[in-house]
mmCIF file of C-alpha atoms in Angstrom:
data_model
loop_
_atom_site.group_PDB
_atom_site.id
_atom_site.type_symbol
_atom_site.label_atom_id
_atom_site.label_comp_id
_atom_site.label_asym_id
_atom_site.label_seq_id
_atom_site.Cartn_x
_atom_site.Cartn_y
_atom_site.Cartn_z
ATOM 1 C CA UNK A 1 43.729 43.364 -29.086
ATOM 2 C CA UNK A 2 46.780 44.672 -28.575
ATOM 3 C CA UNK A 3 45.719 45.812 -25.004
ATOM 4 C CA UNK A 4 44.944 42.267 -24.579
ATOM 5 C CA UNK A 5 48.186 40.847 -25.611
ATOM 6 C CA UNK A 6 50.118 43.601 -23.667
ATOM 7 C CA UNK A 7 47.992 42.314 -20.320
ATOM 8 C CA UNK A 8 49.302 38.987 -21.148
ATOM 9 C CA UNK A 9 52.540 39.556 -21.283
ATOM 10 C CA UNK A 10 52.868 41.440 -18.193
ATOM 11 C CA UNK A 11 51.399 38.628 -16.780
ATOM 12 C CA UNK A 12 53.815 36.391 -18.107
ATOM 13 C CA UNK A 13 56.716 38.889 -17.268
ATOM 14 C CA UNK A 14 55.363 38.915 -13.607
ATOM 15 C CA UNK A 15 54.556 34.906 -13.285
ATOM 16 C CA UNK A 16 58.177 34.499 -13.985
ATOM 17 C CA UNK A 17 59.272 36.846 -11.537
ATOM 18 C CA UNK A 18 57.036 35.099 -8.840
ATOM 19 C CA UNK A 19 58.140 31.951 -10.005
ATOM 20 C CA UNK A 20 61.966 33.292 -9.140
ATOM 21 C CA UNK A 21 61.415 34.175 -5.809
ATOM 22 C CA UNK A 22 59.237 30.976 -5.139
ATOM 23 C CA UNK A 23 61.976 28.632 -6.158
ATOM 24 C CA UNK A 24 64.558 30.494 -3.998
ATOM 25 C CA UNK A 25 62.292 30.202 -1.140
ATOM 26 C CA UNK A 26 61.941 26.422 -1.756
ATOM 27 C CA UNK A 27 65.282 26.157 -1.424
ATOM 28 C CA UNK A 28 66.124 28.220 1.470
ATOM 29 C CA UNK A 29 63.388 26.537 3.258
ATOM 30 C CA UNK A 30 64.661 23.245 3.108
ATOM 31 C CA UNK A 31 67.695 24.698 4.685
ATOM 32 C CA UNK A 32 65.224 26.497 7.529
ATOM 33 C CA UNK A 33 63.205 23.038 7.911
ATOM 34 C CA UNK A 34 66.440 21.211 8.745
ATOM 35 C CA UNK A 35 67.747 24.212 11.102
ATOM 36 C CA UNK A 36 64.606 23.847 13.306
ATOM 37 C CA UNK A 37 64.905 20.731 14.738
ATOM 38 C CA UNK A 38 68.814 20.432 13.869
ATOM 39 C CA UNK A 39 69.832 23.014 16.666
ATOM 40 C CA UNK A 40 67.584 22.256 19.498
ATOM 41 C CA UNK A 41 67.844 18.690 19.226
ATOM 42 C CA UNK A 42 71.806 19.562 19.393
ATOM 43 C CA UNK A 43 71.659 21.767 22.265
ATOM 44 C CA UNK A 44 69.640 19.086 24.136
ATOM 45 C CA UNK A 45 72.527 16.700 23.374
ATOM 46 C CA UNK A 46 74.761 19.192 25.578
ATOM 47 C CA UNK A 47 72.652 18.863 28.149
ATOM 48 C CA UNK A 48 70.667 22.289 28.066
ATOM 49 C CA UNK A 49 66.632 22.274 29.775
ATOM 50 C CA UNK A 50 64.170 23.259 27.210
ATOM 51 C CA UNK A 51 63.922 26.758 28.557
ATOM 52 C CA UNK A 52 67.604 27.721 27.704
ATOM 53 C CA UNK A 53 67.472 25.972 24.461
ATOM 54 C CA UNK A 54 64.148 28.466 24.109
ATOM 55 C CA UNK A 55 65.970 31.405 25.062
ATOM 56 C CA UNK A 56 69.098 30.754 22.246
ATOM 57 C CA UNK A 57 65.908 30.212 19.747
ATOM 58 C CA UNK A 58 64.803 33.992 20.835
ATOM 59 C CA UNK A 59 68.232 35.479 18.782
ATOM 60 C CA UNK A 60 67.326 34.800 15.277
ATOM 61 C CA UNK A 61 63.658 36.698 16.561
ATOM 62 C CA UNK A 62 65.225 39.463 18.460
ATOM 63 C CA UNK A 63 67.496 40.114 15.353
ATOM 64 C CA UNK A 64 64.762 39.925 13.057
ATOM 65 C CA UNK A 65 62.599 42.165 14.692
ATOM 66 C CA UNK A 66 65.321 44.630 14.894
ATOM 67 C CA UNK A 67 66.005 44.348 11.013
ATOM 68 C CA UNK A 68 62.616 44.696 9.819
ATOM 69 C CA UNK A 69 62.644 48.777 11.202
ATOM 70 C CA UNK A 70 65.033 49.415 8.780
ATOM 71 C CA UNK A 71 64.692 46.714 5.678
ATOM 72 C CA UNK A 72 62.374 49.240 4.098
ATOM 73 C CA UNK A 73 64.872 52.226 3.993
ATOM 74 C CA UNK A 74 67.429 49.449 3.082
ATOM 75 C CA UNK A 75 65.249 48.238 0.162
ATOM 76 C CA UNK A 76 64.760 51.610 -0.920
ATOM 77 C CA UNK A 77 68.659 52.770 -0.721
ATOM 78 C CA UNK A 78 69.889 49.845 -2.243
ATOM 79 C CA UNK A 79 67.340 48.036 -4.127
ATOM 80 C CA UNK A 80 65.719 44.626 -3.067
ATOM 81 C CA UNK A 81 67.316 42.213 -5.032
ATOM 82 C CA UNK A 82 71.380 43.162 -4.335
ATOM 83 C CA UNK A 83 70.532 43.361 -0.427
ATOM 84 C CA UNK A 84 68.461 39.783 -0.429
ATOM 85 C CA UNK A 85 71.906 38.898 -2.549
ATOM 86 C CA UNK A 86 73.794 39.601 0.554
ATOM 87 C CA UNK A 87 71.600 38.108 2.907
ATOM 88 C CA UNK A 88 71.772 35.123 1.536
ATOM 89 C CA UNK A 89 76.158 35.105 1.717
ATOM 90 C CA UNK A 90 75.300 36.295 5.240
ATOM 91 C CA UNK A 91 73.310 33.040 6.496
ATOM 92 C CA UNK A 92 75.655 30.736 4.503
ATOM 93 C CA UNK A 93 78.799 32.010 6.495
ATOM 94 C CA UNK A 94 76.553 32.018 9.537
ATOM 95 C CA UNK A 95 75.776 28.464 8.889
ATOM 96 C CA UNK A 96 79.203 27.426 8.247
ATOM 97 C CA UNK A 97 79.847 29.343 11.721
ATOM 98 C CA UNK A 98 77.828 26.880 13.999
ATOM 99 C CA UNK A 99 80.155 24.325 13.134
ATOM 100 C CA UNK A 100 83.271 26.052 14.636
ATOM 101 C CA UNK A 101 81.633 27.935 17.520
ATOM 102 C CA UNK A 102 79.683 25.144 19.425
ATOM 103 C CA UNK A 103 78.532 26.823 22.668
ATOM 104 C CA UNK A 104 74.969 28.449 23.696
ATOM 105 C CA UNK A 105 76.791 32.176 23.657
ATOM 106 C CA UNK A 106 78.469 31.368 20.266
ATOM 107 C CA UNK A 107 75.465 29.880 18.822
ATOM 108 C CA UNK A 108 73.322 32.863 20.071
ATOM 109 C CA UNK A 109 76.052 35.752 18.731
ATOM 110 C CA UNK A 110 75.648 33.264 15.293
ATOM 111 C CA UNK A 111 72.226 33.257 14.959
ATOM 112 C CA UNK A 112 71.651 37.056 15.615
ATOM 113 C CA UNK A 113 73.511 37.253 12.422
ATOM 114 C CA UNK A 114 71.389 34.773 10.354
ATOM 115 C CA UNK A 115 68.172 36.334 11.782
ATOM 116 C CA UNK A 116 69.351 39.806 10.905
ATOM 117 C CA UNK A 117 69.489 38.561 7.052
ATOM 118 C CA UNK A 118 66.729 36.429 7.477
ATOM 119 C CA UNK A 119 64.814 39.326 7.404
ATOM 120 C CA UNK A 120 65.645 41.166 4.361
ATOM 121 C CA UNK A 121 64.875 37.741 2.543
ATOM 122 C CA UNK A 122 61.700 37.287 4.335
ATOM 123 C CA UNK A 123 60.099 40.995 3.716
ATOM 124 C CA UNK A 124 62.070 40.869 0.620
ATOM 125 C CA UNK A 125 59.916 37.861 -0.784
ATOM 126 C CA UNK A 126 56.712 38.957 0.496
ATOM 127 C CA UNK A 127 56.356 41.718 -0.980
ATOM 128 C CA UNK A 128 57.999 40.845 -4.273
ATOM 129 C CA UNK A 129 54.949 38.341 -4.432
ATOM 130 C CA UNK A 130 52.028 40.091 -3.132
ATOM 131 C CA UNK A 131 52.989 43.153 -4.892
ATOM 132 C CA UNK A 132 52.916 41.028 -8.458
ATOM 133 C CA UNK A 133 50.239 39.047 -7.428
ATOM 134 C CA UNK A 134 46.777 39.825 -9.533
ATOM 135 C CA UNK A 135 44.265 40.678 -7.222
ATOM 136 C CA UNK A 136 42.012 37.891 -8.474
ATOM 137 C CA UNK A 137 44.314 35.533 -7.831
ATOM 138 C CA UNK A 138 45.964 36.541 -4.673
ATOM 139 C CA UNK A 139 44.358 34.269 -2.429
ATOM 140 C CA UNK A 140 45.739 31.240 -4.620
ATOM 141 C CA UNK A 141 49.170 32.821 -5.096
ATOM 142 C CA UNK A 142 49.674 33.235 -1.594
ATOM 143 C CA UNK A 143 48.625 29.705 -0.622
ATOM 144 C CA UNK A 144 51.298 29.126 -3.331
ATOM 145 C CA UNK A 145 53.903 31.303 -1.767
ATOM 146 C CA UNK A 146 53.066 29.520 1.925
ATOM 147 C CA UNK A 147 53.389 26.131 0.493
ATOM 148 C CA UNK A 148 56.668 26.704 -1.082
ATOM 149 C CA UNK A 149 57.733 27.980 2.341
ATOM 150 C CA UNK A 150 55.747 25.191 4.612
ATOM 151 C CA UNK A 151 56.640 22.053 1.720
ATOM 152 C CA UNK A 152 60.475 22.833 2.240
ATOM 153 C CA UNK A 153 60.178 23.474 5.555
ATOM 154 C CA UNK A 154 58.284 20.117 6.170
ATOM 155 C CA UNK A 155 60.954 18.240 4.016
ATOM 156 C CA UNK A 156 63.708 19.739 5.971
ATOM 157 C CA UNK A 157 63.015 17.489 9.064
ATOM 158 C CA UNK A 158 63.228 14.347 6.420
ATOM 159 C CA UNK A 159 66.416 15.397 4.692
ATOM 160 C CA UNK A 160 68.027 15.431 8.371
ATOM 161 C CA UNK A 161 67.164 12.263 9.186
ATOM 162 C CA UNK A 162 68.700 11.007 6.102
ATOM 163 C CA UNK A 163 71.622 13.298 6.419
ATOM 164 C CA UNK A 164 71.569 12.861 10.553
ATOM 165 C CA UNK A 165 71.877 14.978 13.415
ATOM 166 C CA UNK A 166 75.096 14.274 14.187
ATOM 167 C CA UNK A 167 78.564 15.693 12.962
ATOM 168 C CA UNK A 168 79.043 18.796 10.352
ATOM 169 C CA UNK A 169 77.531 17.387 7.105
ATOM 170 C CA UNK A 170 73.873 18.849 7.981
ATOM 171 C CA UNK A 171 75.330 22.306 8.723
ATOM 172 C CA UNK A 172 77.292 22.172 5.397
ATOM 173 C CA UNK A 173 74.049 20.905 3.692
ATOM 174 C CA UNK A 174 72.099 23.684 4.452
ATOM 175 C CA UNK A 175 74.676 26.283 3.766
ATOM 176 C CA UNK A 176 74.678 24.810 0.107
ATOM 177 C CA UNK A 177 70.974 25.289 0.530
ATOM 178 C CA UNK A 178 71.086 28.627 0.852
ATOM 179 C CA UNK A 179 73.524 29.553 -1.392
ATOM 180 C CA UNK A 180 71.747 27.784 -4.259
ATOM 181 C CA UNK A 181 68.716 29.320 -3.082
ATOM 182 C CA UNK A 182 70.208 32.927 -4.174
ATOM 183 C CA UNK A 183 70.383 31.811 -8.237
ATOM 184 C CA UNK A 184 66.659 31.897 -9.107
ATOM 185 C CA UNK A 185 65.819 35.220 -7.711
ATOM 186 C CA UNK A 186 68.170 36.797 -10.855
ATOM 187 C CA UNK A 187 65.315 35.516 -13.132
ATOM 188 C CA UNK A 188 63.176 38.412 -11.759
ATOM 189 C CA UNK A 189 65.778 41.256 -11.511
ATOM 190 C CA UNK A 190 63.702 43.353 -14.088
ATOM 191 C CA UNK A 191 60.484 42.857 -12.279
ATOM 192 C CA UNK A 192 61.705 43.943 -8.452
ATOM 193 C CA UNK A 193 59.520 46.036 -6.508
ATOM 194 C CA UNK A 194 61.018 49.637 -6.933
ATOM 195 C CA UNK A 195 60.206 51.951 -4.076
ATOM 196 C CA UNK A 196 62.486 54.708 -4.997
ATOM 197 C CA UNK A 197 60.169 57.145 -6.139
ATOM 198 C CA UNK A 198 57.656 56.619 -3.667
ATOM 199 C CA UNK A 199 56.569 58.777 -1.194
ATOM 200 C CA UNK A 200 58.244 57.440 2.353
ATOM 201 C CA UNK A 201 55.917 55.923 5.006
ATOM 202 C CA UNK A 202 56.718 55.959 8.488
ATOM 203 C CA UNK A 203 56.066 52.289 10.228
ATOM 204 C CA UNK A 204 54.299 53.782 13.018
ATOM 205 C CA UNK A 205 52.189 55.615 10.996
ATOM 206 C CA UNK A 206 50.636 51.805 10.182
ATOM 207 C CA UNK A 207 50.108 50.547 13.523
ATOM 208 C CA UNK A 208 46.864 53.054 13.465
ATOM 209 C CA UNK A 209 45.361 51.898 10.330
ATOM 210 C CA UNK A 210 45.391 47.460 10.407
ATOM 211 C CA UNK A 211 45.107 46.984 14.196
ATOM 212 C CA UNK A 212 43.113 43.909 13.274
ATOM 213 C CA UNK A 213 46.176 42.642 11.136
ATOM 214 C CA UNK A 214 48.211 43.422 13.622
ATOM 215 C CA UNK A 215 46.748 41.076 16.173
ATOM 216 C CA UNK A 216 46.403 38.363 13.902
ATOM 217 C CA UNK A 217 50.314 38.600 12.982
ATOM 218 C CA UNK A 218 51.109 38.796 16.948
ATOM 219 C CA UNK A 219 48.737 35.619 17.334
ATOM 220 C CA UNK A 220 50.721 33.863 14.487
ATOM 221 C CA UNK A 221 53.732 34.331 15.481
ATOM 222 C CA UNK A 222 53.004 33.237 19.386
ATOM 223 C CA UNK A 223 51.476 29.743 17.824
ATOM 224 C CA UNK A 224 54.116 29.179 15.086
ATOM 225 C CA UNK A 225 56.911 30.482 17.255
ATOM 226 C CA UNK A 226 56.041 27.899 19.678
ATOM 227 C CA UNK A 227 55.552 25.031 17.218
ATOM 228 C CA UNK A 228 58.404 25.687 15.101
ATOM 229 C CA UNK A 229 60.944 25.734 18.458
ATOM 230 C CA UNK A 230 59.518 23.015 20.255
ATOM 231 C CA UNK A 231 57.404 20.740 18.211
ATOM 232 C CA UNK A 232 60.216 17.936 17.805
ATOM 233 C CA UNK A 233 61.373 18.563 21.284
ATOM 234 C CA UNK A 234 57.481 17.833 22.563
ATOM 235 C CA UNK A 235 57.418 14.639 20.786
ATOM 236 C CA UNK A 236 61.104 13.286 22.575
ATOM 237 C CA UNK A 237 58.976 14.618 25.953
ATOM 238 C CA UNK A 238 56.074 12.572 25.225
ATOM 239 C CA UNK A 239 57.833 9.675 24.515
ATOM 240 C CA UNK A 240 58.422 9.625 20.509
ATOM 241 C CA UNK A 241 61.633 8.333 19.344
ATOM 242 C CA UNK A 242 63.973 11.249 17.979
ATOM 243 C CA UNK A 243 63.402 10.148 14.446
ATOM 244 C CA UNK A 244 59.111 9.822 15.126
ATOM 245 C CA UNK A 245 59.437 13.401 16.647
ATOM 246 C CA UNK A 246 61.221 14.999 13.685
ATOM 247 C CA UNK A 247 58.467 13.351 11.856
ATOM 248 C CA UNK A 248 56.118 15.132 14.051
ATOM 249 C CA UNK A 249 57.495 18.305 12.843
ATOM 250 C CA UNK A 250 57.452 17.000 9.236
ATOM 251 C CA UNK A 251 53.401 16.331 9.826
ATOM 252 C CA UNK A 252 52.673 19.712 11.254
ATOM 253 C CA UNK A 253 54.714 21.553 8.508
ATOM 254 C CA UNK A 254 53.107 18.877 5.605
ATOM 255 C CA UNK A 255 49.586 20.077 6.954
ATOM 256 C CA UNK A 256 50.747 24.043 6.896
ATOM 257 C CA UNK A 257 51.657 23.316 3.362
ATOM 258 C CA UNK A 258 48.560 21.127 1.960
ATOM 259 C CA UNK A 259 45.782 23.117 3.485
ATOM 260 C CA UNK A 260 46.870 26.078 2.141
ATOM 261 C CA UNK A 261 45.889 25.270 -1.314
ATOM 262 C CA UNK A 262 42.251 24.829 -0.333
ATOM 263 C CA UNK A 263 42.107 27.859 2.012
ATOM 264 C CA UNK A 264 43.706 30.304 -0.480
ATOM 265 C CA UNK A 265 40.778 29.082 -2.973
ATOM 266 C CA UNK A 266 38.558 30.119 -0.867
ATOM 267 C CA UNK A 267 39.733 33.303 0.115
ATOM 268 C CA UNK A 268 39.601 34.490 -3.725
ATOM 269 C CA UNK A 269 35.654 33.401 -3.684
ATOM 270 C CA UNK A 270 34.310 34.496 -0.536
ATOM 271 C CA UNK A 271 34.708 36.669 2.482
ATOM 272 C CA UNK A 272 38.250 36.664 4.124
ATOM 273 C CA UNK A 273 37.552 37.979 7.102
ATOM 274 C CA UNK A 274 34.411 34.769 7.985
ATOM 275 C CA UNK A 275 36.913 32.624 6.399
ATOM 276 C CA UNK A 276 39.498 33.936 9.324
ATOM 277 C CA UNK A 277 36.783 32.957 11.790
ATOM 278 C CA UNK A 278 36.370 29.440 10.471
ATOM 279 C CA UNK A 279 40.634 28.841 10.102
ATOM 280 C CA UNK A 280 41.239 29.763 13.629
ATOM 281 C CA UNK A 281 38.066 28.140 15.340
ATOM 282 C CA UNK A 282 39.368 24.759 13.416
ATOM 283 C CA UNK A 283 42.829 25.481 14.817
ATOM 284 C CA UNK A 284 41.799 26.045 18.088
ATOM 285 C CA UNK A 285 40.134 22.836 18.576
ATOM 286 C CA UNK A 286 42.894 21.014 16.577
ATOM 287 C CA UNK A 287 45.559 21.728 19.156
ATOM 288 C CA UNK A 288 43.141 20.971 22.085
ATOM 289 C CA UNK A 289 42.729 17.446 20.161
ATOM 290 C CA UNK A 290 46.080 16.874 19.930
ATOM 291 C CA UNK A 291 46.883 17.605 23.770
ATOM 292 C CA UNK A 292 44.139 15.300 24.916
ATOM 293 C CA UNK A 293 44.257 12.607 22.291
ATOM 294 C CA UNK A 294 46.711 9.351 22.763
ATOM 295 C CA UNK A 295 50.265 9.706 21.609
ATOM 296 C CA UNK A 296 51.216 8.115 18.308
ATOM 297 C CA UNK A 297 47.430 7.360 17.641
ATOM 298 C CA UNK A 298 45.531 8.430 14.590
ATOM 299 C CA UNK A 299 43.942 11.350 15.871
ATOM 300 C CA UNK A 300 47.507 12.554 17.201
ATOM 301 C CA UNK A 301 49.080 12.218 13.863
ATOM 302 C CA UNK A 302 45.857 13.597 12.001
ATOM 303 C CA UNK A 303 45.081 16.790 14.316
ATOM 304 C CA UNK A 304 48.747 17.485 14.073
ATOM 305 C CA UNK A 305 48.375 18.082 10.264
ATOM 306 C CA UNK A 306 45.630 20.171 10.745
ATOM 307 C CA UNK A 307 46.543 22.599 13.337
ATOM 308 C CA UNK A 308 49.515 23.017 11.242
ATOM 309 C CA UNK A 309 47.428 24.416 8.269
ATOM 310 C CA UNK A 310 45.149 26.067 10.295
ATOM 311 C CA UNK A 311 47.887 27.986 11.774
ATOM 312 C CA UNK A 312 49.617 28.914 8.432
ATOM 313 C CA UNK A 313 46.214 29.569 7.219
ATOM 314 C CA UNK A 314 46.015 32.882 9.775
ATOM 315 C CA UNK A 315 49.165 33.918 8.264
ATOM 316 C CA UNK A 316 47.867 33.466 4.728
ATOM 317 C CA UNK A 317 44.807 35.113 5.286
ATOM 318 C CA UNK A 318 46.124 38.295 6.985
ATOM 319 C CA UNK A 319 48.743 38.642 4.217
ATOM 320 C CA UNK A 320 45.680 38.338 1.457
ATOM 321 C CA UNK A 321 44.092 41.542 3.283
ATOM 322 C CA UNK A 322 47.103 43.068 3.583
ATOM 323 C CA UNK A 323 47.981 42.954 -0.088
ATOM 324 C CA UNK A 324 44.505 43.906 -1.054
ATOM 325 C CA UNK A 325 44.611 46.989 1.176
ATOM 326 C CA UNK A 326 48.206 48.401 0.692
ATOM 327 C CA UNK A 327 49.867 49.037 -2.621
ATOM 328 C CA UNK A 328 53.607 49.571 -3.499
ATOM 329 C CA UNK A 329 55.916 51.658 -0.759
ATOM 330 C CA UNK A 330 52.781 51.054 1.629
ATOM 331 C CA UNK A 331 52.473 47.802 1.035
ATOM 332 C CA UNK A 332 56.321 47.282 2.200
ATOM 333 C CA UNK A 333 55.447 49.700 5.265
ATOM 334 C CA UNK A 334 52.865 47.674 5.994
ATOM 335 C CA UNK A 335 54.037 43.856 5.498
ATOM 336 C CA UNK A 336 57.475 45.075 7.601
ATOM 337 C CA UNK A 337 55.052 46.269 10.633
ATOM 338 C CA UNK A 338 53.207 42.620 9.854
ATOM 339 C CA UNK A 339 56.765 41.077 10.042
ATOM 340 C CA UNK A 340 57.733 43.234 13.434
ATOM 341 C CA UNK A 341 54.583 42.325 15.261
ATOM 342 C CA UNK A 342 54.260 38.506 13.644
ATOM 343 C CA UNK A 343 58.333 38.124 15.183
ATOM 344 C CA UNK A 344 57.697 39.724 18.776
ATOM 345 C CA UNK A 345 55.195 36.562 18.844
ATOM 346 C CA UNK A 346 57.816 33.929 17.854
ATOM 347 C CA UNK A 347 60.467 35.936 19.792
ATOM 348 C CA UNK A 348 58.003 35.262 22.834
ATOM 349 C CA UNK A 349 56.348 31.920 21.723
ATOM 350 C CA UNK A 350 59.781 29.852 21.783
ATOM 351 C CA UNK A 351 60.708 30.193 25.641
ATOM 352 C CA UNK A 352 57.423 30.576 26.992
ATOM 353 C CA UNK A 353 55.945 27.576 25.459
ATOM 354 C CA UNK A 354 59.537 26.249 26.718
ATOM 355 C CA UNK A 355 59.200 27.102 30.105
ATOM 356 C CA UNK A 356 55.887 25.989 30.214
ATOM 357 C CA UNK A 357 56.660 22.556 29.080
ATOM 358 C CA UNK A 358 59.126 22.032 31.275
ATOM 359 C CA UNK A 359 57.865 23.610 34.622
ATOM 360 C CA UNK A 360 53.835 22.227 33.795
ATOM 361 C CA UNK A 361 53.679 19.537 31.213
ATOM 362 C CA UNK A 362 54.434 18.829 27.490
ATOM 363 C CA UNK A 363 51.423 19.335 26.090
ATOM 364 C CA UNK A 364 51.164 23.016 27.304
ATOM 365 C CA UNK A 365 52.591 23.844 24.178
ATOM 366 C CA UNK A 366 49.337 22.685 22.265
ATOM 367 C CA UNK A 367 47.196 24.460 24.649
ATOM 368 C CA UNK A 368 49.310 27.693 24.320
ATOM 369 C CA UNK A 369 48.917 27.414 20.027
ATOM 370 C CA UNK A 370 45.049 26.691 20.668
ATOM 371 C CA UNK A 371 44.910 29.724 22.866
ATOM 372 C CA UNK A 372 46.278 31.741 20.379
ATOM 373 C CA UNK A 373 43.874 30.443 17.636
ATOM 374 C CA UNK A 374 40.800 31.386 20.202
ATOM 375 C CA UNK A 375 42.278 34.487 20.756
ATOM 376 C CA UNK A 376 41.811 35.293 16.924
ATOM 377 C CA UNK A 377 38.622 33.260 16.595
ATOM 378 C CA UNK A 378 37.066 35.618 19.486
ATOM 379 C CA UNK A 379 38.381 39.161 17.861
ATOM 380 C CA UNK A 380 37.596 38.511 14.486
ATOM 381 C CA UNK A 381 33.925 37.388 15.426
ATOM 382 C CA UNK A 382 33.442 40.558 17.682
ATOM 383 C CA UNK A 383 35.047 42.637 14.892
ATOM 384 C CA UNK A 384 32.952 45.178 12.860
ATOM 385 C CA UNK A 385 35.490 44.987 10.356
ATOM 386 C CA UNK A 386 34.160 41.609 8.604
ATOM 387 C CA UNK A 387 33.793 43.115 4.896
ATOM 388 C CA UNK A 388 37.131 42.972 3.077
ATOM 389 C CA UNK A 389 39.001 46.535 2.841
ATOM 390 C CA UNK A 390 38.440 48.180 -0.307
ATOM 391 C CA UNK A 391 41.222 47.902 -2.592
ATOM 392 C CA UNK A 392 43.470 51.122 -2.648
#
């Protein structure tokens, strides 16, 4: 009887810690969602072309990629929560600095700092939630995790539409949300993962043991990076008003939120690799459908919603397999490698899609996203690893 009570109390403490992390993510996600369309639109008003805007967006990916190489070492030395609080402060200051230094080069440098801080927040939240999630609920909890990023990121453009894209106010709101987002993390202080006592794991050693997960990270990063950086601009280029283009970004991100719940539920009930085949195939068809459908029609908006859900579903399913296979400090190292490769995808996704949009056609954005899904469909079908790996 006492053993049952201990298990329930353990789960209760874990759920409290997970909830604190998710609330923090939600507030930070709104700020992130506001910045995604805001910065490209402001630079577009400066007179910059799509390629230059995409290159500026590379700054955050470059910094995030670089910091991922050391994030596990920093967490091991200074603990996870204190490091994440410092990262939150850097993001607040960086968001305010965007007001004072409004030039392409100035924003590139500032976004390097913001991206570096974001690396610690991103990996910290993922390891925190995946580490504490019970295996029989991992898919659903990670779906909520994805929702607590996608939903506020979808809400961000709506908040921005209300606040406006001109003047200093949107930057102040973004900074305030990043600051407030640091507070809920404190409730999980006692449950934060502690990797100091565990054996050190080299990041390069993880590359050899998770090849398919690395491919998932690369293709998901390529597709998501293109969409996050260029979706609102794609809307403007195909004839939507600026407010409708912001709604297009929100529709894509809303799909990323809502569709994770059925995907997460199924991930706890059926083979996750076979589910990944279905998700990527639907994603490829949806992206092609958006490119071919009439602008502002029902199919255009509906398939944008589906495409967002399927691309985020790739990330969630891969993360669930990762959490199923790796534990403790090994999970942190695997997660760092996963994010590094994902960021390599987003690093190239923005400028490649921007260049294709500028020199070929705006719908090249959707064809590129569909290609990323199709690569994963083929790879998953031809893979011999269709059974989920055993829990370590």
